[in-house]
Short mmCIF file of N, CA and C and ligand atoms in Angstrom, two decimals:
data_model
loop_
_atom_site.label_atom_id
_atom_site.label_comp_id
_atom_site.label_asym_id
_atom_site.label_seq_id
_atom_site.Cartn_x
_atom_site.Cartn_y
_atom_site.Cartn_z
N UNK A 1 12.06 23.13 3.50
CA UNK A 1 10.51 22.73 2.95
C UNK A 1 10.11 21.56 2.12
N UNK A 2 11.43 21.35 1.64
CA UNK A 2 11.22 20.21 0.12
C UNK A 2 10.87 18.91 1.08
N UNK A 3 11.41 18.60 2.21
CA UNK A 3 10.92 17.23 2.49
C UNK A 3 9.88 17.27 2.84
N UNK A 4 9.09 18.25 2.88
CA UNK A 4 7.54 18.14 3.39
C UNK A 4 6.89 17.67 2.05
N UNK A 5 7.18 17.85 0.91
CA UNK A 5 6.62 17.44 0.18
C UNK A 5 6.57 15.58 -0.05
N UNK A 6 7.39 15.21 0.36
CA UNK A 6 7.35 13.64 0.67
C UNK A 6 6.14 13.18 1.03
N UNK A 7 6.03 13.62 2.31
CA UNK A 7 4.60 13.62 3.06
C UNK A 7 3.54 13.82 2.37
N UNK A 8 2.94 14.38 1.77
CA UNK A 8 2.17 14.69 1.02
C UNK A 8 1.79 14.08 -0.01
N UNK A 9 1.53 12.90 -0.06
CA UNK A 9 1.37 12.13 -1.24
C UNK A 9 -0.20 11.83 -1.67
N UNK A 10 -0.04 11.74 -2.46
CA UNK A 10 -1.84 11.68 -3.47
C UNK A 10 -2.30 11.26 -2.35
N UNK A 11 -2.44 10.06 -1.89
CA UNK A 11 -3.38 9.79 -0.69
C UNK A 11 -3.83 10.30 -0.13
N UNK A 12 -2.94 10.84 0.84
CA UNK A 12 -3.27 11.70 1.77
C UNK A 12 -3.50 13.05 1.56
N UNK A 13 -3.28 13.89 0.44
CA UNK A 13 -4.14 14.83 0.04
C UNK A 13 -5.38 14.70 -0.36
N UNK A 14 -5.60 13.49 -1.40
CA UNK A 14 -6.75 12.97 -1.80
C UNK A 14 -8.10 13.04 -0.50
N UNK A 15 -7.25 12.34 0.66
CA UNK A 15 -8.23 12.24 1.69
C UNK A 15 -8.18 13.45 2.62
N UNK A 16 -7.42 14.68 2.21
CA UNK A 16 -7.74 15.41 2.92
C UNK A 16 -8.75 16.16 1.96
N UNK A 17 -9.02 16.44 1.12
CA UNK A 17 -9.33 16.64 0.27
C UNK A 17 -11.04 16.48 -0.04
N UNK A 18 -10.82 15.06 0.00
CA UNK A 18 -12.51 14.40 0.21
C UNK A 18 -12.75 13.42 1.09
N UNK A 19 -12.63 13.98 2.70
CA UNK A 19 -12.48 12.49 4.10
C UNK A 19 -13.75 12.01 3.58
N UNK A 20 -13.44 10.91 4.29
CA UNK A 20 -14.50 9.64 4.11
C UNK A 20 -15.26 9.90 5.48
N UNK A 21 -16.86 9.91 5.38
CA UNK A 21 -17.32 9.81 7.07
C UNK A 21 -17.07 10.73 7.80
N UNK A 22 -16.64 12.09 6.82
CA UNK A 22 -16.77 13.09 7.87
C UNK A 22 -18.28 13.88 8.08
N UNK A 23 -18.26 14.51 9.12
CA UNK A 23 -19.63 14.29 9.77
C UNK A 23 -19.67 13.85 11.21
N UNK A 24 -20.95 14.12 12.00
CA UNK A 24 -21.09 13.75 13.18
C UNK A 24 -22.36 12.81 13.05
N UNK A 25 -22.37 11.81 13.75
CA UNK A 25 -23.45 11.00 14.29
C UNK A 25 -24.55 11.68 15.40
N UNK A 26 -25.99 11.61 15.10
CA UNK A 26 -26.63 12.29 16.13
C UNK A 26 -26.93 11.62 16.97
N UNK A 27 -26.65 10.15 17.04
CA UNK A 27 -26.96 9.44 18.70
C UNK A 27 -25.82 8.85 18.42
N UNK A 28 -24.50 8.91 18.80
CA UNK A 28 -23.41 7.77 18.60
C UNK A 28 -23.31 7.26 20.05
N UNK A 29 -22.92 5.88 20.30
CA UNK A 29 -23.14 5.27 21.60
C UNK A 29 -21.22 5.70 22.25
N UNK A 30 -20.40 5.67 21.24
CA UNK A 30 -19.40 6.19 22.06
C UNK A 30 -18.77 7.29 21.01
N UNK A 31 -18.52 8.27 21.84
CA UNK A 31 -17.48 9.41 21.60
C UNK A 31 -16.10 9.51 21.85
N UNK A 32 -15.26 10.14 21.11
CA UNK A 32 -13.91 10.42 21.69
C UNK A 32 -13.28 11.51 21.22
N UNK A 33 -12.41 12.44 21.66
CA UNK A 33 -11.65 13.51 21.42
C UNK A 33 -10.48 13.05 21.42
N UNK A 34 -9.35 13.78 20.41
CA UNK A 34 -7.95 13.53 19.97
C UNK A 34 -7.90 15.12 19.86
N UNK A 35 -6.98 15.34 20.59
CA UNK A 35 -6.63 16.73 20.50
C UNK A 35 -4.91 17.30 20.26
N UNK A 36 -4.24 17.70 19.75
CA UNK A 36 -2.95 17.92 19.54
C UNK A 36 -2.34 19.17 19.72
N UNK A 37 -1.92 19.49 20.89
CA UNK A 37 -1.75 21.07 20.94
C UNK A 37 -0.43 21.41 20.06
N UNK A 38 0.52 20.70 19.71
CA UNK A 38 1.22 20.79 18.74
C UNK A 38 0.92 21.60 17.47
N UNK A 39 0.25 20.69 16.92
CA UNK A 39 -0.40 21.44 15.70
C UNK A 39 -1.55 22.00 15.77
N UNK A 40 -2.17 21.55 16.58
CA UNK A 40 -3.95 22.58 16.86
C UNK A 40 -4.78 21.39 16.47
N UNK A 41 -4.60 19.98 15.89
CA UNK A 41 -5.55 19.10 15.59
C UNK A 41 -6.38 18.72 16.45
N UNK A 42 -7.59 18.43 16.19
CA UNK A 42 -8.96 18.94 17.54
C UNK A 42 -9.70 17.51 17.14
N UNK A 43 -9.48 16.45 16.87
CA UNK A 43 -10.79 15.25 15.88
C UNK A 43 -11.76 14.55 17.19
N UNK A 44 -12.27 14.84 16.86
CA UNK A 44 -14.13 13.67 17.40
C UNK A 44 -14.31 12.59 16.46
N UNK A 45 -14.53 11.57 17.22
CA UNK A 45 -14.59 10.50 16.35
C UNK A 45 -16.57 9.79 17.21
N UNK A 46 -17.15 9.31 16.49
CA UNK A 46 -18.23 8.93 16.94
C UNK A 46 -18.63 7.25 16.03
N UNK A 47 -18.88 6.96 16.95
CA UNK A 47 -19.45 5.31 16.98
C UNK A 47 -20.44 4.53 16.96
N UNK A 48 -21.41 4.31 16.11
CA UNK A 48 -22.30 3.58 16.78
C UNK A 48 -22.19 2.00 16.62
N UNK A 49 -22.77 1.68 17.57
CA UNK A 49 -22.25 0.26 17.94
C UNK A 49 -23.69 -0.71 17.29
N UNK A 50 -23.17 -1.89 16.87
CA UNK A 50 -24.43 -2.94 17.14
C UNK A 50 -24.34 -4.47 17.51
N UNK A 51 -24.42 -4.51 18.83
CA UNK A 51 -24.02 -5.27 19.38
C UNK A 51 -21.80 -5.58 19.91
N UNK A 52 -21.18 -6.36 19.12
CA UNK A 52 -20.22 -6.17 18.99
C UNK A 52 -18.98 -5.42 18.02
N UNK A 53 -20.39 -4.94 17.23
CA UNK A 53 -19.57 -4.37 15.81
C UNK A 53 -19.37 -2.87 15.76
N UNK A 54 -19.03 -2.20 14.94
CA UNK A 54 -19.13 -0.71 14.66
C UNK A 54 -19.95 -0.79 13.50
N UNK A 55 -21.07 -0.21 13.53
CA UNK A 55 -22.01 -0.17 12.75
C UNK A 55 -22.03 1.02 11.83
N UNK A 56 -21.51 2.30 12.51
CA UNK A 56 -21.03 3.04 11.83
C UNK A 56 -20.12 4.27 12.82
N UNK A 57 -19.22 4.84 11.90
CA UNK A 57 -18.13 5.69 12.40
C UNK A 57 -17.93 6.84 11.54
N UNK A 58 -17.87 8.28 12.04
CA UNK A 58 -17.95 9.21 11.54
C UNK A 58 -16.86 10.02 12.56
N UNK A 59 -16.03 11.12 11.62
CA UNK A 59 -15.13 11.82 12.48
C UNK A 59 -15.58 13.53 12.25
N UNK A 60 -15.42 14.43 13.40
CA UNK A 60 -15.60 16.02 12.81
C UNK A 60 -14.48 16.48 13.57
N UNK A 61 -14.55 17.45 13.22
CA UNK A 61 -13.39 18.45 13.73
C UNK A 61 -12.81 18.94 12.91
N UNK A 62 -11.20 19.78 13.55
CA UNK A 62 -10.39 20.70 12.87
C UNK A 62 -9.23 19.74 12.25
N UNK A 63 -8.48 20.03 11.68
CA UNK A 63 -7.40 19.02 11.62
C UNK A 63 -6.36 19.38 10.44
N UNK A 64 -4.80 19.67 10.32
CA UNK A 64 -4.10 19.50 9.56
C UNK A 64 -4.41 18.17 8.22
N UNK A 65 -3.61 18.58 7.31
CA UNK A 65 -4.07 17.63 6.27
C UNK A 65 -3.75 16.41 6.89
N UNK A 66 -2.14 15.98 7.55
CA UNK A 66 -2.08 14.06 8.17
C UNK A 66 -3.19 13.69 9.02
N UNK A 67 -3.73 14.99 9.81
CA UNK A 67 -4.75 14.29 10.77
C UNK A 67 -6.07 13.76 10.02
N UNK A 68 -6.18 14.32 9.21
CA UNK A 68 -7.76 14.29 8.48
C UNK A 68 -7.47 13.30 7.53
N UNK A 69 -6.69 13.13 7.05
CA UNK A 69 -6.31 11.60 6.38
C UNK A 69 -6.10 10.40 7.00
N UNK A 70 -5.66 10.77 8.06
CA UNK A 70 -5.58 9.39 8.91
C UNK A 70 -6.44 9.21 9.51
N UNK A 71 -7.66 10.38 9.69
CA UNK A 71 -9.05 9.87 10.47
C UNK A 71 -9.72 9.67 9.37
N UNK A 72 -9.39 10.15 8.34
CA UNK A 72 -10.54 9.07 6.81
C UNK A 72 -9.72 8.04 7.11
N UNK A 73 -8.77 7.89 6.45
CA UNK A 73 -8.39 5.89 6.66
C UNK A 73 -8.80 5.22 7.51
N UNK A 74 -8.82 6.07 8.73
CA UNK A 74 -9.06 4.95 9.67
C UNK A 74 -10.67 4.66 9.82
N UNK A 75 -11.66 5.07 9.23
CA UNK A 75 -13.60 5.27 9.09
C UNK A 75 -13.08 4.22 8.47
N UNK A 76 -12.95 4.40 7.32
CA UNK A 76 -12.74 3.55 6.08
C UNK A 76 -12.14 1.93 6.65
N UNK A 77 -11.25 2.00 7.46
CA UNK A 77 -10.81 0.68 7.74
C UNK A 77 -11.47 -0.15 9.17
N UNK A 78 -12.16 0.62 9.74
CA UNK A 78 -12.75 0.02 11.20
C UNK A 78 -14.23 0.05 10.70
N UNK A 79 -14.89 0.31 10.13
CA UNK A 79 -16.75 0.32 9.65
C UNK A 79 -16.62 -1.18 9.37
N UNK A 80 -17.59 -1.62 10.78
CA UNK A 80 -18.06 -2.68 10.28
C UNK A 80 -17.45 -3.94 11.09
N UNK A 81 -16.27 -3.62 11.39
CA UNK A 81 -15.24 -4.73 12.31
C UNK A 81 -15.80 -4.25 13.41
N UNK A 82 -15.75 -5.68 13.90
CA UNK A 82 -15.87 -5.72 15.73
C UNK A 82 -15.41 -5.23 16.35
N UNK A 83 -15.34 -4.87 17.63
CA UNK A 83 -14.46 -3.66 18.65
C UNK A 83 -13.32 -4.48 18.79
N UNK A 84 -13.24 -5.56 19.00
CA UNK A 84 -12.05 -6.15 18.92
C UNK A 84 -10.97 -6.52 17.91
N UNK A 85 -11.54 -6.76 16.54
CA UNK A 85 -10.67 -6.27 15.39
C UNK A 85 -10.26 -4.82 15.50
N UNK A 86 -10.98 -3.60 15.68
CA UNK A 86 -10.90 -2.58 15.72
C UNK A 86 -10.24 -1.87 16.61
N UNK A 87 -9.82 -2.77 17.53
CA UNK A 87 -8.84 -2.73 18.43
C UNK A 87 -7.44 -2.78 18.00
N UNK A 88 -7.69 -4.32 17.59
CA UNK A 88 -6.20 -4.58 17.11
C UNK A 88 -5.89 -3.88 15.99
N UNK A 89 -6.47 -3.43 15.16
CA UNK A 89 -6.19 -2.76 13.98
C UNK A 89 -5.27 -1.37 14.45
N UNK A 90 -6.02 -0.80 15.30
CA UNK A 90 -5.71 0.45 15.82
C UNK A 90 -4.16 0.19 16.85
N UNK A 91 -3.72 -0.74 17.56
CA UNK A 91 -2.91 -1.00 18.17
C UNK A 91 -1.44 -1.35 16.86
N UNK A 92 -2.04 -1.88 15.90
CA UNK A 92 -0.91 -2.21 15.03
C UNK A 92 -0.60 -1.21 14.27
N UNK A 93 -1.48 -0.21 13.65
CA UNK A 93 -1.33 0.72 13.30
C UNK A 93 -0.06 1.83 13.87
N UNK A 94 -0.69 2.21 15.43
CA UNK A 94 0.19 3.14 15.86
C UNK A 94 1.78 2.64 16.18
N UNK A 95 1.97 0.80 16.42
CA UNK A 95 2.96 0.22 16.72
C UNK A 95 3.95 0.61 15.19
N UNK A 96 3.26 0.61 14.18
CA UNK A 96 4.31 1.23 12.66
C UNK A 96 4.13 2.54 12.67
N UNK A 97 3.19 3.54 13.07
CA UNK A 97 3.75 4.78 13.07
C UNK A 97 4.75 5.62 14.10
N UNK A 98 4.83 4.74 15.24
CA UNK A 98 5.78 5.10 16.13
C UNK A 98 6.89 4.24 15.89
N UNK A 99 7.21 3.18 14.93
CA UNK A 99 8.07 2.88 14.38
C UNK A 99 8.79 1.14 15.19
N UNK A 100 7.77 1.07 16.15
CA UNK A 100 7.91 -0.23 17.12
C UNK A 100 7.93 -1.62 16.29
N UNK A 101 6.95 -1.40 15.03
CA UNK A 101 6.94 -2.50 14.34
C UNK A 101 7.07 -2.01 12.72
N UNK A 102 7.96 -3.05 12.26
CA UNK A 102 8.52 -2.49 10.69
C UNK A 102 7.06 -2.72 9.91
N UNK A 103 7.28 -2.04 8.87
CA UNK A 103 6.51 -1.99 7.52
C UNK A 103 6.31 -3.43 6.85
N UNK A 104 7.41 -4.17 7.02
CA UNK A 104 7.48 -5.33 6.50
C UNK A 104 7.04 -6.58 6.84
N UNK A 105 6.53 -6.12 8.23
CA UNK A 105 5.66 -6.71 9.79
C UNK A 105 4.00 -6.96 9.47
N UNK A 106 3.31 -5.95 8.50
CA UNK A 106 2.29 -5.75 9.09
C UNK A 106 1.68 -6.51 7.72
N UNK A 107 0.43 -6.59 8.31
CA UNK A 107 -0.76 -7.43 7.81
C UNK A 107 -1.13 -6.76 6.58
N UNK A 108 -1.92 -7.92 5.75
CA UNK A 108 -1.89 -7.15 3.98
C UNK A 108 -3.19 -6.39 4.32
N UNK A 109 -3.84 -6.38 5.50
CA UNK A 109 -5.29 -5.70 5.50
C UNK A 109 -4.89 -4.21 5.74
N UNK A 110 -3.91 -3.93 6.39
CA UNK A 110 -3.30 -2.50 6.44
C UNK A 110 -2.62 -1.88 5.31
N UNK A 111 -2.48 -2.33 4.45
CA UNK A 111 -1.86 -1.69 3.22
C UNK A 111 -2.51 -0.50 2.74
N UNK A 112 -3.50 -0.17 2.83
CA UNK A 112 -4.69 0.84 2.58
C UNK A 112 -3.78 2.10 2.87
N UNK A 113 -3.84 1.82 4.61
CA UNK A 113 -3.08 2.91 5.97
C UNK A 113 -1.79 3.18 5.74
N UNK A 114 -1.52 2.27 4.63
CA UNK A 114 0.65 2.34 4.51
C UNK A 114 0.72 3.77 4.60
N UNK A 115 0.24 4.76 3.02
CA UNK A 115 0.64 6.14 3.09
C UNK A 115 0.99 7.10 4.00
N UNK A 116 0.21 6.94 5.33
CA UNK A 116 0.28 7.44 6.65
C UNK A 116 1.91 7.07 7.10
N UNK A 117 2.42 6.16 6.68
CA UNK A 117 3.64 5.86 7.29
C UNK A 117 4.88 7.11 6.47
N UNK A 118 4.49 7.62 5.77
CA UNK A 118 5.51 8.59 5.24
C UNK A 118 5.39 9.80 6.64
N UNK A 119 4.82 9.16 7.52
CA UNK A 119 5.39 10.69 8.65
C UNK A 119 6.13 10.27 9.56
N UNK A 120 6.63 8.79 9.36
CA UNK A 120 7.45 8.00 10.30
C UNK A 120 9.05 9.22 9.92
N UNK A 121 8.98 9.77 8.84
CA UNK A 121 10.28 10.41 8.95
C UNK A 121 10.10 11.82 9.44
N UNK A 122 9.04 12.04 9.69
CA UNK A 122 8.81 13.68 10.79
C UNK A 122 8.40 13.73 11.93
N UNK A 123 9.00 13.50 12.85
CA UNK A 123 8.84 13.11 14.25
C UNK A 123 7.83 14.03 14.77
N UNK A 124 7.69 15.92 14.10
CA UNK A 124 6.87 16.47 14.89
C UNK A 124 5.54 15.84 14.40
N UNK A 125 5.40 15.16 13.52
CA UNK A 125 4.06 14.56 12.78
C UNK A 125 3.33 13.83 12.77
N UNK A 126 4.33 12.78 13.63
CA UNK A 126 3.65 11.36 14.15
C UNK A 126 2.70 11.90 15.13
N UNK A 127 2.24 12.75 15.57
CA UNK A 127 1.64 12.58 16.30
C UNK A 127 -0.09 13.33 15.85
N UNK A 128 0.20 13.44 14.68
CA UNK A 128 -0.94 14.33 13.73
C UNK A 128 -1.67 12.88 13.36
N UNK A 129 -0.52 12.31 12.89
CA UNK A 129 -1.63 10.87 12.39
C UNK A 129 -1.55 9.69 13.37
N UNK A 130 -1.47 9.83 14.50
CA UNK A 130 -1.62 8.60 15.64
C UNK A 130 -2.57 9.11 16.72
N UNK A 131 -3.24 10.10 16.16
CA UNK A 131 -4.28 10.84 17.06
C UNK A 131 -5.43 10.37 17.00
N UNK A 132 -5.96 10.30 15.81
CA UNK A 132 -7.15 9.28 15.47
C UNK A 132 -7.42 8.02 15.61
N UNK A 133 -5.76 7.27 15.73
CA UNK A 133 -6.17 5.85 16.47
C UNK A 133 -6.70 5.89 17.67
N UNK A 134 -5.76 6.44 18.15
CA UNK A 134 -5.47 6.62 20.24
C UNK A 134 -7.25 6.96 20.44
N UNK A 135 -7.72 7.95 19.62
CA UNK A 135 -9.47 8.24 19.98
C UNK A 135 -10.15 7.37 20.02
N UNK A 136 -9.86 6.46 18.90
CA UNK A 136 -10.27 5.18 18.33
C UNK A 136 -10.27 3.97 19.72
N UNK A 137 -8.98 4.24 20.06
CA UNK A 137 -9.08 3.27 21.56
C UNK A 137 -9.40 3.59 22.67
N UNK A 138 -9.88 4.65 22.71
CA UNK A 138 -10.66 5.21 23.56
C UNK A 138 -11.92 5.21 23.26
N UNK A 139 -12.52 5.22 22.69
CA UNK A 139 -13.60 4.81 21.99
C UNK A 139 -14.34 3.47 22.46
N UNK A 140 -13.07 2.98 22.05
CA UNK A 140 -13.60 1.39 22.20
C UNK A 140 -13.66 1.01 23.36
N UNK A 141 -12.58 1.63 24.35
CA UNK A 141 -12.58 1.24 25.74
C UNK A 141 -13.39 1.60 26.43
N UNK A 142 -14.65 2.99 25.90
CA UNK A 142 -15.58 2.95 26.37
C UNK A 142 -15.65 4.57 27.33
ZN1 LIG B 201 -1.36 17.99 12.58
#
């Protein structure tokens, strides 16, 4: 279990303790749920749109530290972005998390999400980190 410690970097712990944008939106334009049966993560994303932009985003639900931190980082990353920017960001994060893209190729704007990439060492946990990003793509698709 010692390797497990590597995964719990300070950023992940901090976001798990104090998740940003945690809660529900009363009148969301888009809702998407991500469920990971392996771990029990069950996260809902709520989006309020203003034209083509994400005006407000919140998440709720149950999840492990990685899933919660990933969702928390996601909301910070895409709030106020246009739908197409957010989609691009989600696709890039998923490519990084699943190892399809190298970290060195990542855009500087993804830097705040990079602590999540620690999960790549733990294949069983990658789904925990990708879950909110998949839910975001689903929400953006309508
Ligand atoms: Zn999990």
